[in-house]
Tab-separated table of C-alpha atoms in Angstrom:
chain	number	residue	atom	x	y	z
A	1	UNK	CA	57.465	51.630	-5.232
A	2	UNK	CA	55.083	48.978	-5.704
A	3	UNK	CA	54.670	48.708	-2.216
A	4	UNK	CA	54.194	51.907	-1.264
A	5	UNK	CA	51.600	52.217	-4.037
A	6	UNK	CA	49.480	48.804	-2.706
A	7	UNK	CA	49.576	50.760	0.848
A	8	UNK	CA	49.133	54.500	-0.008
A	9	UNK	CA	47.562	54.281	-3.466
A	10	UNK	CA	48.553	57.296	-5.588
A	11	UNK	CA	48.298	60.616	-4.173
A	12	UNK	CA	49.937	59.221	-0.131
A	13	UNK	CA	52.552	56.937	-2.539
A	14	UNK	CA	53.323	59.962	-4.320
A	15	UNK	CA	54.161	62.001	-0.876
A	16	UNK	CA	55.660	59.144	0.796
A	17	UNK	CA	58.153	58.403	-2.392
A	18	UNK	CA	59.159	62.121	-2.238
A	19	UNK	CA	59.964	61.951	1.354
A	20	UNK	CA	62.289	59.016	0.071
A	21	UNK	CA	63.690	61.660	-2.867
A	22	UNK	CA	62.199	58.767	-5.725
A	23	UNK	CA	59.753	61.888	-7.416
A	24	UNK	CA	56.558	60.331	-9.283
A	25	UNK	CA	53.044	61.881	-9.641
A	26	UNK	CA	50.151	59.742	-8.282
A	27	UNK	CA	49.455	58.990	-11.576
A	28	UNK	CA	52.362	56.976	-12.146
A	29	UNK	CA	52.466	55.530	-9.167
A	30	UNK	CA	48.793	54.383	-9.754
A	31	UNK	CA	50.159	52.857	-13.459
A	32	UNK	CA	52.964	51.120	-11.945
A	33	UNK	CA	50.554	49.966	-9.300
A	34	UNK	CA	48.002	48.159	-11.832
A	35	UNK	CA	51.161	46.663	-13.647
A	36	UNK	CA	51.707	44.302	-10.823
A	37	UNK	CA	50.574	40.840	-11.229
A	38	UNK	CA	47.577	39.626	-8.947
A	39	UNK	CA	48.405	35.873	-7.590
A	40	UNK	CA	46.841	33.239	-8.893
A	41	UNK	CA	43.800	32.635	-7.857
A	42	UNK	CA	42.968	29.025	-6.772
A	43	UNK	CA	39.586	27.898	-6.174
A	44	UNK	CA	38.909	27.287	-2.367
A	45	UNK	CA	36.950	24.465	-0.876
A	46	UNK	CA	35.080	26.832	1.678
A	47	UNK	CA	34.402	30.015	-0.193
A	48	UNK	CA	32.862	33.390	1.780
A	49	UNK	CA	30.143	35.555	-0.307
A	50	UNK	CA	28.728	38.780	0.785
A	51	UNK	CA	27.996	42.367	-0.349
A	52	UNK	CA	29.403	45.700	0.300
A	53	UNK	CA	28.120	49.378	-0.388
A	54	UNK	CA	30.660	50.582	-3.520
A	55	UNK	CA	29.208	54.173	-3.825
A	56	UNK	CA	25.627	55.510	-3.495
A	57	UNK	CA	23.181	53.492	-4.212
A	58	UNK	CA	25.165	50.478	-6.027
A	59	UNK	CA	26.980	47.385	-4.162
A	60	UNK	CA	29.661	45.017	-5.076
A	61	UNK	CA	30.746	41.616	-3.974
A	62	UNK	CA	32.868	40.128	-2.643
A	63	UNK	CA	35.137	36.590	-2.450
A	64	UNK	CA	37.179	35.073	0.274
A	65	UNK	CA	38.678	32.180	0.854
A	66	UNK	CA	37.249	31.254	4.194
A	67	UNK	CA	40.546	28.770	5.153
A	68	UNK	CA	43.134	31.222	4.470
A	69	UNK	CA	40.987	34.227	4.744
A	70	UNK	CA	42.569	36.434	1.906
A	71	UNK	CA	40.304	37.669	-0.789
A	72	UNK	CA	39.660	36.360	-4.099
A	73	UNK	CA	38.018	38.551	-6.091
A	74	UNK	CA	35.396	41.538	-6.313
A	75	UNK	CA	33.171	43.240	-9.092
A	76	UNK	CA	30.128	45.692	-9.257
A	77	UNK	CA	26.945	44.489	-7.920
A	78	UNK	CA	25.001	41.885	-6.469
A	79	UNK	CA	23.243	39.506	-8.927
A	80	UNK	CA	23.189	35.634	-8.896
A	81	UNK	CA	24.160	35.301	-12.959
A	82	UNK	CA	27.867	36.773	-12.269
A	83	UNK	CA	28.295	34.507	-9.033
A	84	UNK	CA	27.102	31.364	-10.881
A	85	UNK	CA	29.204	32.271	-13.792
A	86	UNK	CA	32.156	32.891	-11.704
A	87	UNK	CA	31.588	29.270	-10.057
A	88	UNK	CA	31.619	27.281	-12.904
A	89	UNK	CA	34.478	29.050	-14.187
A	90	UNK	CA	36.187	28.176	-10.699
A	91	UNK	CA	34.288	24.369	-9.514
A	92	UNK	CA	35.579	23.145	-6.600
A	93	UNK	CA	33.891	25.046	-4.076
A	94	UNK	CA	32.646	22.623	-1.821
A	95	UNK	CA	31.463	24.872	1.207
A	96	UNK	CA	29.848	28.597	0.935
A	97	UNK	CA	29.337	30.665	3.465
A	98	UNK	CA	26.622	33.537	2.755
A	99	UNK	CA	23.980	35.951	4.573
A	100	UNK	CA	20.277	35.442	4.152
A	101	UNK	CA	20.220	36.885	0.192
A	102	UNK	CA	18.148	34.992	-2.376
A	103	UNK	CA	20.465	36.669	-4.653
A	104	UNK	CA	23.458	34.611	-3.454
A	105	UNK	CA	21.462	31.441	-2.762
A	106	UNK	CA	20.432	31.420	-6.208
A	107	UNK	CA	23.932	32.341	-7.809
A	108	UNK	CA	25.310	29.355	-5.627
A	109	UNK	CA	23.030	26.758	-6.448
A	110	UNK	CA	22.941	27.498	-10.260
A	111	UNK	CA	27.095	27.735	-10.495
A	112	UNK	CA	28.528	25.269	-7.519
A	113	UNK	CA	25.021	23.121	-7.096
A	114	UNK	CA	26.826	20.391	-4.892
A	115	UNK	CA	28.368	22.649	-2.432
A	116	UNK	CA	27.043	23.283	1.196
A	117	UNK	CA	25.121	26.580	1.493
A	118	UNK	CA	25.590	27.718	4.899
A	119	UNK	CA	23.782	30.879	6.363
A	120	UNK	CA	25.431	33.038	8.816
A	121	UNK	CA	24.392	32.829	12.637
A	122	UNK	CA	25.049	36.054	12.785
A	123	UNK	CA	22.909	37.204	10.476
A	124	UNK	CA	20.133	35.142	10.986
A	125	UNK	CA	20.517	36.557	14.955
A	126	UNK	CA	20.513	40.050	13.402
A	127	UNK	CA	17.224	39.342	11.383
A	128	UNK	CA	15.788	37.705	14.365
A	129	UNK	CA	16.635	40.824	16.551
A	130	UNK	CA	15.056	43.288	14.204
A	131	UNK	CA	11.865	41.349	14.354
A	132	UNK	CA	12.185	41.263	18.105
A	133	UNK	CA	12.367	45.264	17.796
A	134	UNK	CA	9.430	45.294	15.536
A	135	UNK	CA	7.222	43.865	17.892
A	136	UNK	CA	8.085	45.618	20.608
A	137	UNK	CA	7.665	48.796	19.042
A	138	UNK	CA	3.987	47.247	17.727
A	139	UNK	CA	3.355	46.703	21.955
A	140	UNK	CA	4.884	50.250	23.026
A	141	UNK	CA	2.325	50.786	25.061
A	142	UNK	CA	3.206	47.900	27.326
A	143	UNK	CA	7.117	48.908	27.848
A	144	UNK	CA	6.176	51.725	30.718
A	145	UNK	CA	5.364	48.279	32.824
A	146	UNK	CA	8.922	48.084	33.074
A	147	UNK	CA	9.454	50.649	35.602
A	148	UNK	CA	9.267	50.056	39.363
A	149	UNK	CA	5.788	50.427	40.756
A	150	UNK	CA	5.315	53.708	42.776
A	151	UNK	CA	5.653	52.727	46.115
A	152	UNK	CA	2.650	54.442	48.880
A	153	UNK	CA	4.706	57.258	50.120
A	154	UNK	CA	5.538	59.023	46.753
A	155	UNK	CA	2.750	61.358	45.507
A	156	UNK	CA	0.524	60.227	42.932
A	157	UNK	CA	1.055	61.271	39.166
A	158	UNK	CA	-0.982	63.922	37.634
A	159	UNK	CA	-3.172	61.839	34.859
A	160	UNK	CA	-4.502	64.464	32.363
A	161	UNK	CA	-6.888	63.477	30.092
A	162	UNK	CA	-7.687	65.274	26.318
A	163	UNK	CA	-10.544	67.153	28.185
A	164	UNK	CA	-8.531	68.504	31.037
A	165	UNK	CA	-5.179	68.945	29.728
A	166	UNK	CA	-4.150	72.045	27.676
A	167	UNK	CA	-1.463	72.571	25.527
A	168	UNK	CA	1.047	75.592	26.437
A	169	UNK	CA	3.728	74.769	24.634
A	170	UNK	CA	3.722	75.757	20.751
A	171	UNK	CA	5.054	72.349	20.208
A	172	UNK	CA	2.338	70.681	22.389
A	173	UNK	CA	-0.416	72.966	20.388
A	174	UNK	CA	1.127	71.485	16.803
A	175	UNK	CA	0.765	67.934	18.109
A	176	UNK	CA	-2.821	68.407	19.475
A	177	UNK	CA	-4.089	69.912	15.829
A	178	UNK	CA	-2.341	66.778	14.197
A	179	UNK	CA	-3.754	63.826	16.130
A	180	UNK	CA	-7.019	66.033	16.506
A	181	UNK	CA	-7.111	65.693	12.499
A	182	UNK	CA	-5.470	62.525	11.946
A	183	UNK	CA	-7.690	61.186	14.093
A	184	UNK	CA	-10.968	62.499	12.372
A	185	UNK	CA	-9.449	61.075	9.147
A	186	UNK	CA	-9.036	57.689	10.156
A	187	UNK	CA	-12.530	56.869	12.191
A	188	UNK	CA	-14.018	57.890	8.693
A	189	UNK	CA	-11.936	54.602	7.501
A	190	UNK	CA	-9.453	56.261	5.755
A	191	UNK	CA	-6.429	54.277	5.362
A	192	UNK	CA	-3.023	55.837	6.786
A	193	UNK	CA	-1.435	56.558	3.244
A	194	UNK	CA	-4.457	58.297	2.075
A	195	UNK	CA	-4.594	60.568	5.389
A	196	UNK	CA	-0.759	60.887	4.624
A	197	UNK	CA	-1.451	62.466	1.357
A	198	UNK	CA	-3.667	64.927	2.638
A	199	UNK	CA	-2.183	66.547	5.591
A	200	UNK	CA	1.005	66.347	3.888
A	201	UNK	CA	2.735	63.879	6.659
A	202	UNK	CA	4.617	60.641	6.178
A	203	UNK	CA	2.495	57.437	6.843
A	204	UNK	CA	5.072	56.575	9.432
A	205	UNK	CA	4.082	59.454	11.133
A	206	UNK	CA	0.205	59.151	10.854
A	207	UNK	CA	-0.093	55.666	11.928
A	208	UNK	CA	2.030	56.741	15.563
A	209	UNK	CA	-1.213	59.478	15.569
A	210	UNK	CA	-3.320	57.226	14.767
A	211	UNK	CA	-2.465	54.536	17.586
A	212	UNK	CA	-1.774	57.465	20.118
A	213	UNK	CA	-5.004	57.378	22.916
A	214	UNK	CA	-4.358	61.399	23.816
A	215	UNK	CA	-2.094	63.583	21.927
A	216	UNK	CA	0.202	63.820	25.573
A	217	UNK	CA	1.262	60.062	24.016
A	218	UNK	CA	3.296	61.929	21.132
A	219	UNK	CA	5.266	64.494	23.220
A	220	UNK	CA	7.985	62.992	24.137
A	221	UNK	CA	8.932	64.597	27.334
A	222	UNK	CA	12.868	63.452	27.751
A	223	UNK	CA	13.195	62.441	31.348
A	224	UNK	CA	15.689	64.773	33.678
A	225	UNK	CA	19.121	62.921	34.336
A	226	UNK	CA	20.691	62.627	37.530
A	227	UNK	CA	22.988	65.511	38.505
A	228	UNK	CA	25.167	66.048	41.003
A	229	UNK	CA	22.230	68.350	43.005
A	230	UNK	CA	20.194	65.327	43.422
A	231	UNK	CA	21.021	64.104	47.078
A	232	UNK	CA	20.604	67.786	48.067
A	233	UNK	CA	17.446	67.989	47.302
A	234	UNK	CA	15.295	67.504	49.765
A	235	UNK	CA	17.563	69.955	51.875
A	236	UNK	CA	16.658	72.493	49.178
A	237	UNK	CA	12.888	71.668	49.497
A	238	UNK	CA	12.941	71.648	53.430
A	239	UNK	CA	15.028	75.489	53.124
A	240	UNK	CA	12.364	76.870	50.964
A	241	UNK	CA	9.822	75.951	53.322
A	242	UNK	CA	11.544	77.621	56.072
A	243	UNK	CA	11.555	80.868	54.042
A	244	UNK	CA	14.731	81.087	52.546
A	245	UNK	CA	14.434	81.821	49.005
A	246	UNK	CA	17.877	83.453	47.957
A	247	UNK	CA	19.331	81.007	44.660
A	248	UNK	CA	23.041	82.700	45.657
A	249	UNK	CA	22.261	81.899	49.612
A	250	UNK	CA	21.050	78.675	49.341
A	251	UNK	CA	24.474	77.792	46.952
A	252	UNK	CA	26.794	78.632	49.682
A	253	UNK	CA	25.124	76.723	51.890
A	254	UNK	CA	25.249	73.789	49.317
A	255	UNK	CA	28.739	74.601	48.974
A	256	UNK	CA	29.211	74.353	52.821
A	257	UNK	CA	28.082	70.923	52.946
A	258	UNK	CA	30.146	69.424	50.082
A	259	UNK	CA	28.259	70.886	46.617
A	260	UNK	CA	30.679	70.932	43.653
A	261	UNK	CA	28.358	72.421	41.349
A	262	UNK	CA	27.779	75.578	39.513
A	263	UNK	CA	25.294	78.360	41.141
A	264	UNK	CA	23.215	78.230	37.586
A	265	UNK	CA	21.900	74.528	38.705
A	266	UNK	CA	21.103	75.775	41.910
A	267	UNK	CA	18.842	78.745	40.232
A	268	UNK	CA	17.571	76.114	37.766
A	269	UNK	CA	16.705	73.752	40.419
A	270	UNK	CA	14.599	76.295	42.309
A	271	UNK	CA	12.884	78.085	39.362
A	272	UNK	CA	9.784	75.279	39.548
A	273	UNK	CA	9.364	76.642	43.579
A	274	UNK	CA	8.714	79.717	42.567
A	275	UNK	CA	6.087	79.267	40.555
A	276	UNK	CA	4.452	76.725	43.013
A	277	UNK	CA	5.818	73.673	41.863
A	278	UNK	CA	7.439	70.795	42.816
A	279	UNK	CA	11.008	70.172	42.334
A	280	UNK	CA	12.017	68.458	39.130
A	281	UNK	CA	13.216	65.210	40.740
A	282	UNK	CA	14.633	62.835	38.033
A	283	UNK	CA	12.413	60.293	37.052
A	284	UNK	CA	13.104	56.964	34.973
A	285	UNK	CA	11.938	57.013	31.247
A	286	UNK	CA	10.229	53.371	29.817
A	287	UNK	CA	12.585	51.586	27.589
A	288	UNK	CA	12.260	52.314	24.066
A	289	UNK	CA	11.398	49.605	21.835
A	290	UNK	CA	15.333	49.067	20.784
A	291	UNK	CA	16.331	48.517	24.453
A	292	UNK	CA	13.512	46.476	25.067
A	293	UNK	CA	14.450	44.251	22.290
A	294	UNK	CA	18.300	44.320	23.159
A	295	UNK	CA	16.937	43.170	27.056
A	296	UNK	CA	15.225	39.918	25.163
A	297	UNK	CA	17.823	39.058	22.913
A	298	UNK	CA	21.208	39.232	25.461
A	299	UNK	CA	22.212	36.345	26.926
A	300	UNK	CA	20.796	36.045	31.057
A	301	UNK	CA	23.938	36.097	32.266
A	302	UNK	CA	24.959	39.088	30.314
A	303	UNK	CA	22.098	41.084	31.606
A	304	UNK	CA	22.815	43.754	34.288
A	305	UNK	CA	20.719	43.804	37.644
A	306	UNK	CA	18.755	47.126	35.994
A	307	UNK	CA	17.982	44.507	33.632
A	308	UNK	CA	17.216	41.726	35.798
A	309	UNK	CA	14.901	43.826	37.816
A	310	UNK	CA	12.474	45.168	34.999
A	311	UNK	CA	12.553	42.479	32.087
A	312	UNK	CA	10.283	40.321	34.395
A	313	UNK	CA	7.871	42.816	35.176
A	314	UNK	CA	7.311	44.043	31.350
A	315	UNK	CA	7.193	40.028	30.161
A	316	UNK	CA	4.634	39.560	32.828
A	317	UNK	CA	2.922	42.621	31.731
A	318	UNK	CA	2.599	41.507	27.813
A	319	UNK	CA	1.917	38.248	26.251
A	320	UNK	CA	3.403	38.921	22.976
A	321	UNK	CA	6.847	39.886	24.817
A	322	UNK	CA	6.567	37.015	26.678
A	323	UNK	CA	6.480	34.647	23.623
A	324	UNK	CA	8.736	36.656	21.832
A	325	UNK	CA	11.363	36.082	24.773
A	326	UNK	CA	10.531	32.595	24.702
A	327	UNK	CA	11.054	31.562	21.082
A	328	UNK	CA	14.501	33.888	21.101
A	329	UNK	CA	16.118	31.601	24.065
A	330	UNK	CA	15.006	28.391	22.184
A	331	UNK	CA	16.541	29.237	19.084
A	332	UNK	CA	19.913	30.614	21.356
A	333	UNK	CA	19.782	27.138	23.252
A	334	UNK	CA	20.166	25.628	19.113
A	335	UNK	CA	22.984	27.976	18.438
A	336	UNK	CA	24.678	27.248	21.946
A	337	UNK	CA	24.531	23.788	21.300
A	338	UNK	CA	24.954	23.074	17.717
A	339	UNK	CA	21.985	21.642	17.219
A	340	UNK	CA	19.237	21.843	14.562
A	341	UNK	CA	16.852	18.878	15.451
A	342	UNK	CA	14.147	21.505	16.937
A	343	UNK	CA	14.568	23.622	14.084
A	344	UNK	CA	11.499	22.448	12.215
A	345	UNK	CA	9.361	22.666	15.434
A	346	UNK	CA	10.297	25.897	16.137
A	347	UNK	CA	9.857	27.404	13.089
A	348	UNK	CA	6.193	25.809	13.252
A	349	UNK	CA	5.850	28.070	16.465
A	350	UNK	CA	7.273	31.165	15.153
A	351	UNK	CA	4.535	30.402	11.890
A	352	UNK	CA	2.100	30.022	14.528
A	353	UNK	CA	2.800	32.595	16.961
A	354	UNK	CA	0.395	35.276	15.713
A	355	UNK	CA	3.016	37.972	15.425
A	356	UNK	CA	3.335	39.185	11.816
A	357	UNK	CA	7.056	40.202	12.214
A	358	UNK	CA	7.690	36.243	13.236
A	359	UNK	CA	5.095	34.611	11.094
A	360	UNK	CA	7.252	36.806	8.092
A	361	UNK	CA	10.524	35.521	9.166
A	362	UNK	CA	9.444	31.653	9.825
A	363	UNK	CA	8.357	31.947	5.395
A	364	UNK	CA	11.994	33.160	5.192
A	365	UNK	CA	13.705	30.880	6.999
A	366	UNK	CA	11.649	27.904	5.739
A	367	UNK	CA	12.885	28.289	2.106
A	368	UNK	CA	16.126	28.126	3.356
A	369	UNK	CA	16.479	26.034	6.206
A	370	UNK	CA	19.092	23.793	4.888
A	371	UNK	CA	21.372	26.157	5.229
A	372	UNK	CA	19.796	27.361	8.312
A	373	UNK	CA	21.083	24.398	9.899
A	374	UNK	CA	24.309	24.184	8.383
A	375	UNK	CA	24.589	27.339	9.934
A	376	UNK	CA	23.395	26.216	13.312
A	377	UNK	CA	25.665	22.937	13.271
A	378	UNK	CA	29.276	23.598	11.640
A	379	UNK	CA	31.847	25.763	12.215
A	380	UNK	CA	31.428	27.814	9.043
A	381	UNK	CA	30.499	31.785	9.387
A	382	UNK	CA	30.809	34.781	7.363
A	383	UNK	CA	33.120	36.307	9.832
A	384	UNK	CA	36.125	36.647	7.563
A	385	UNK	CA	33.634	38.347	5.027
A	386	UNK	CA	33.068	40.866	7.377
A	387	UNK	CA	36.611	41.636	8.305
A	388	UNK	CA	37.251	41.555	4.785
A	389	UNK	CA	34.222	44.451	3.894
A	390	UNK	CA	36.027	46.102	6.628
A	391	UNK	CA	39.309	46.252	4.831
A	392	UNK	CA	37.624	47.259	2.013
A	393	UNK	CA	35.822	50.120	3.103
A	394	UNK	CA	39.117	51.604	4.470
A	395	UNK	CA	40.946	51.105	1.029
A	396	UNK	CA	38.168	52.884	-0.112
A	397	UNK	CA	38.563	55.904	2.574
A	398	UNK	CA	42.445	56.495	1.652
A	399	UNK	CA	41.556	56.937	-1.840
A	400	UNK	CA	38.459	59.496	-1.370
A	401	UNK	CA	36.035	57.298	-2.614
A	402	UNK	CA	37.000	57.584	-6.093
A	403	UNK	CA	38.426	54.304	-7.354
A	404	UNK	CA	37.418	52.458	-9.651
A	405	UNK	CA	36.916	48.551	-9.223
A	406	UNK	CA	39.382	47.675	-11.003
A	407	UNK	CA	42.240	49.549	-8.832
A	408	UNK	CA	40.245	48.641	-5.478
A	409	UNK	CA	40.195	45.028	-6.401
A	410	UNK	CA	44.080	45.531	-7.300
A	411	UNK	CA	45.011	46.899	-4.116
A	412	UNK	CA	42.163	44.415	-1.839
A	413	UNK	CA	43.585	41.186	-3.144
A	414	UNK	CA	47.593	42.815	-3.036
A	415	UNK	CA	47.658	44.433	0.401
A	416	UNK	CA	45.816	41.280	1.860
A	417	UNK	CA	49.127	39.240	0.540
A	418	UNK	CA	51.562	42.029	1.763
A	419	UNK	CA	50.392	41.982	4.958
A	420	UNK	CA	50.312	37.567	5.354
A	421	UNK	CA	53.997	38.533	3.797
A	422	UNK	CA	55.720	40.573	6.493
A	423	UNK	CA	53.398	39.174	9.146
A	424	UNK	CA	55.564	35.828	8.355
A	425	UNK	CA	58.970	36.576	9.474
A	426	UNK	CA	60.483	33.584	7.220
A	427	UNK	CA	59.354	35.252	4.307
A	428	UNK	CA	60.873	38.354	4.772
A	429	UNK	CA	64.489	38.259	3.281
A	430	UNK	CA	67.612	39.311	5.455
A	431	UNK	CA	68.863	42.710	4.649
């Protein structure tokens, strides 16, 4: 029964007991459940720290003992007082393993001041990347520079300008009134949370009016995707200028030469020639700024030849990107190689580099650059944290949500044991 509680937790113990004709209600199964003895917990010399949503708004933490990777302990919230107080209840810890939180660094060094503070590489990669992303979305305009130049035999693109350009679309109309205003607001001086207030937008949303040129910059036209009608195209173009304009005719003789598809694309496909346009070829969208920042930050030899092909192009295209790219492969060549020598260097570029999102994270990382390098140069992660926050999110799941932390730390610290149990076959008595 106690088993079967640690696994199921009331309510599925309940069912599963009944199925084994032992009848008790959840509730009791729950009772026995927080009757059974947690092991003793001894202090580990490499200790994991790190936070996990408990509901809404509020987190908990949690402890694991990075060498044997089973969990220690958890409670509600996140501040440094209960971590400190829990280390000098517990000294011994000679190694922690955290993220990047000045909440934990400050619990640490005021309960367990002699121990090793080591920050995550994977979390200071994560913080790098989302810098990475920042900037590229400040230097949007540069990503089109990406694509593939338009060779001398394709048409040119239609440029329309704010003068010549009208809006047909009711959509199109909405965005041309808003940058029209926002952008009277803002040459008055304005600044974007004041304009915000007044139209009634969010400042996120002003400031992209604000930098848009034209208000064609804020439609966001999705490009077409490739469909199966694609290498038929031109035979559809060169029919329609022999006269044939029948959608159901010019199917069959799709169909005739090895067309799969549905009659509908066919009349789709055809609808822009009949209104004297040109067919809707599919064309290649720019990378947004969260694929331009994923191109930067993966590995060269990880990168596909899409990759390969347009990375150059944009890097040569802006400066900012370039660096960017630049400063992320030093700091990979550290993490590749265990070494934190350039470390102080580097951050000295990343201060100097001119780009707010860097300058922001070289402060950070300064303050804590001990650990930094720990984190560069030992072995230590946080990687059993996560696969511990893992396990406790699903605990979590089979009970609804609605456990308190007393039973999820009962049934996080017991199931963790279960499981090294009957995953060791010499512990499992003969039957």
């Amino acid at each position: 029964m106690e088993d079967v509680g640690v696994v199921l937790a009331g309510r599925g113990g309940s069912r599963m007991l009944r199925i084994l004709n032992v009848r008790l209600s959840r509730v009791a199964v729950l009772s026995q459940l927080m009757r059974v003895p947690l092991p003793p917990l001894v202090t580990p010399q490499v200790l994991g720290v790190d936070d996990f949503a408990l509901y809404g708004g509020t987190y908990g933490t949690l402890l694991v003992d990075a060498t044997t990777r089973l969990p220690l302990t958890l409670w509600e919230g996140r501040d440094a007082e209960q971590l400190g107080r829990w280390l000098r209840e517990h000294p011994g810890v000679e190694v922690a393993c955290r993220d990047g939180s000045l909440t934990y660094r400050q619990g640490i060094a005021a309960g367990a001041p002699e121990a090793v503070q080591v920050s995550d590489r994977f979390h200071l990669w994560q913080g790098l990347s989302r810098r990475v992303q920042d900037i590229a979305s400040a230097h949007r305009g540069c990503l089109p520079a990406a694509l593939p130049t338009v060779s001398e035999n394709d048409p040119p693109p239609i440029e329309e300008t704010t003068e010549n350009a009208a809006a047909d679309t009711r959509a199109e109309r909405h965005a041309q009134s808003l940058f029209e205003a926002v952008q009277a607001l803002t040459r008055t001086g304005r600044s974007h949370s004041s304009v915000a207030r007044e139209l009634g937008l969010d400042r996120r949303t002003v400031g992209k009016y604000a930098r848009a040129r034209t208000w064609q910059e804020v439609i966001r036209r999705p490009p077409r995707k490739p469909s199966t009608l694609d290498p038929y195209l031109d035979y559809l173009r060169q029919r329609w200028d022999e006269g044939q304009h029948s959608a159901t005719i010019l199917h069959e003789e799709l169909q005739a030469k090895g067309y799969l598809g549905h009659y509908q694309r066919v009349k789709m496909a055809v609808a822009p020639l009949r209104r004297g346009l040109p067919l809707d070829e599919p064309r290649e969208r720019p990378p947004s700024p969260r694929e331009a920042a994923r191109w930067i930050t993966t590995h060269p030899h990880r990168r596909s030849p899409h990759i390969n092909e347009r990375l150059p192009r944009l890097l040569d295209h802006c400066p900012e990107l370039k660096l960017t790219h630049d400063l992320v492969g030093r700091f990979a060549t550290m993490v590749d190689n265990h070494d934190a020598a350039p470390l102080p260097g580097w951050l000295s570029e990343l201060a100097n580099s001119g780009l707010a999102p860097l300058a922001g994270l070289a402060g950070a990382l300064h303050e804590d650059r001990h650990a930094v390098a720990q984190g560069i140069t030992t072995p230590y992660n946080s990687g059993v944290n996560e696969g511990r926050i893992t396990d406790v999110k699903l605990q979590k799941r089979l009970m609804a949500g609605r456990a308190g932390v007393s039973l999820l730390r009962h049934r996080v610290v017991l199931i963790a044991h279960l499981r090294r149990r009957y995953a060791d076959p010499s512990t499992v008595s003969p039957r």
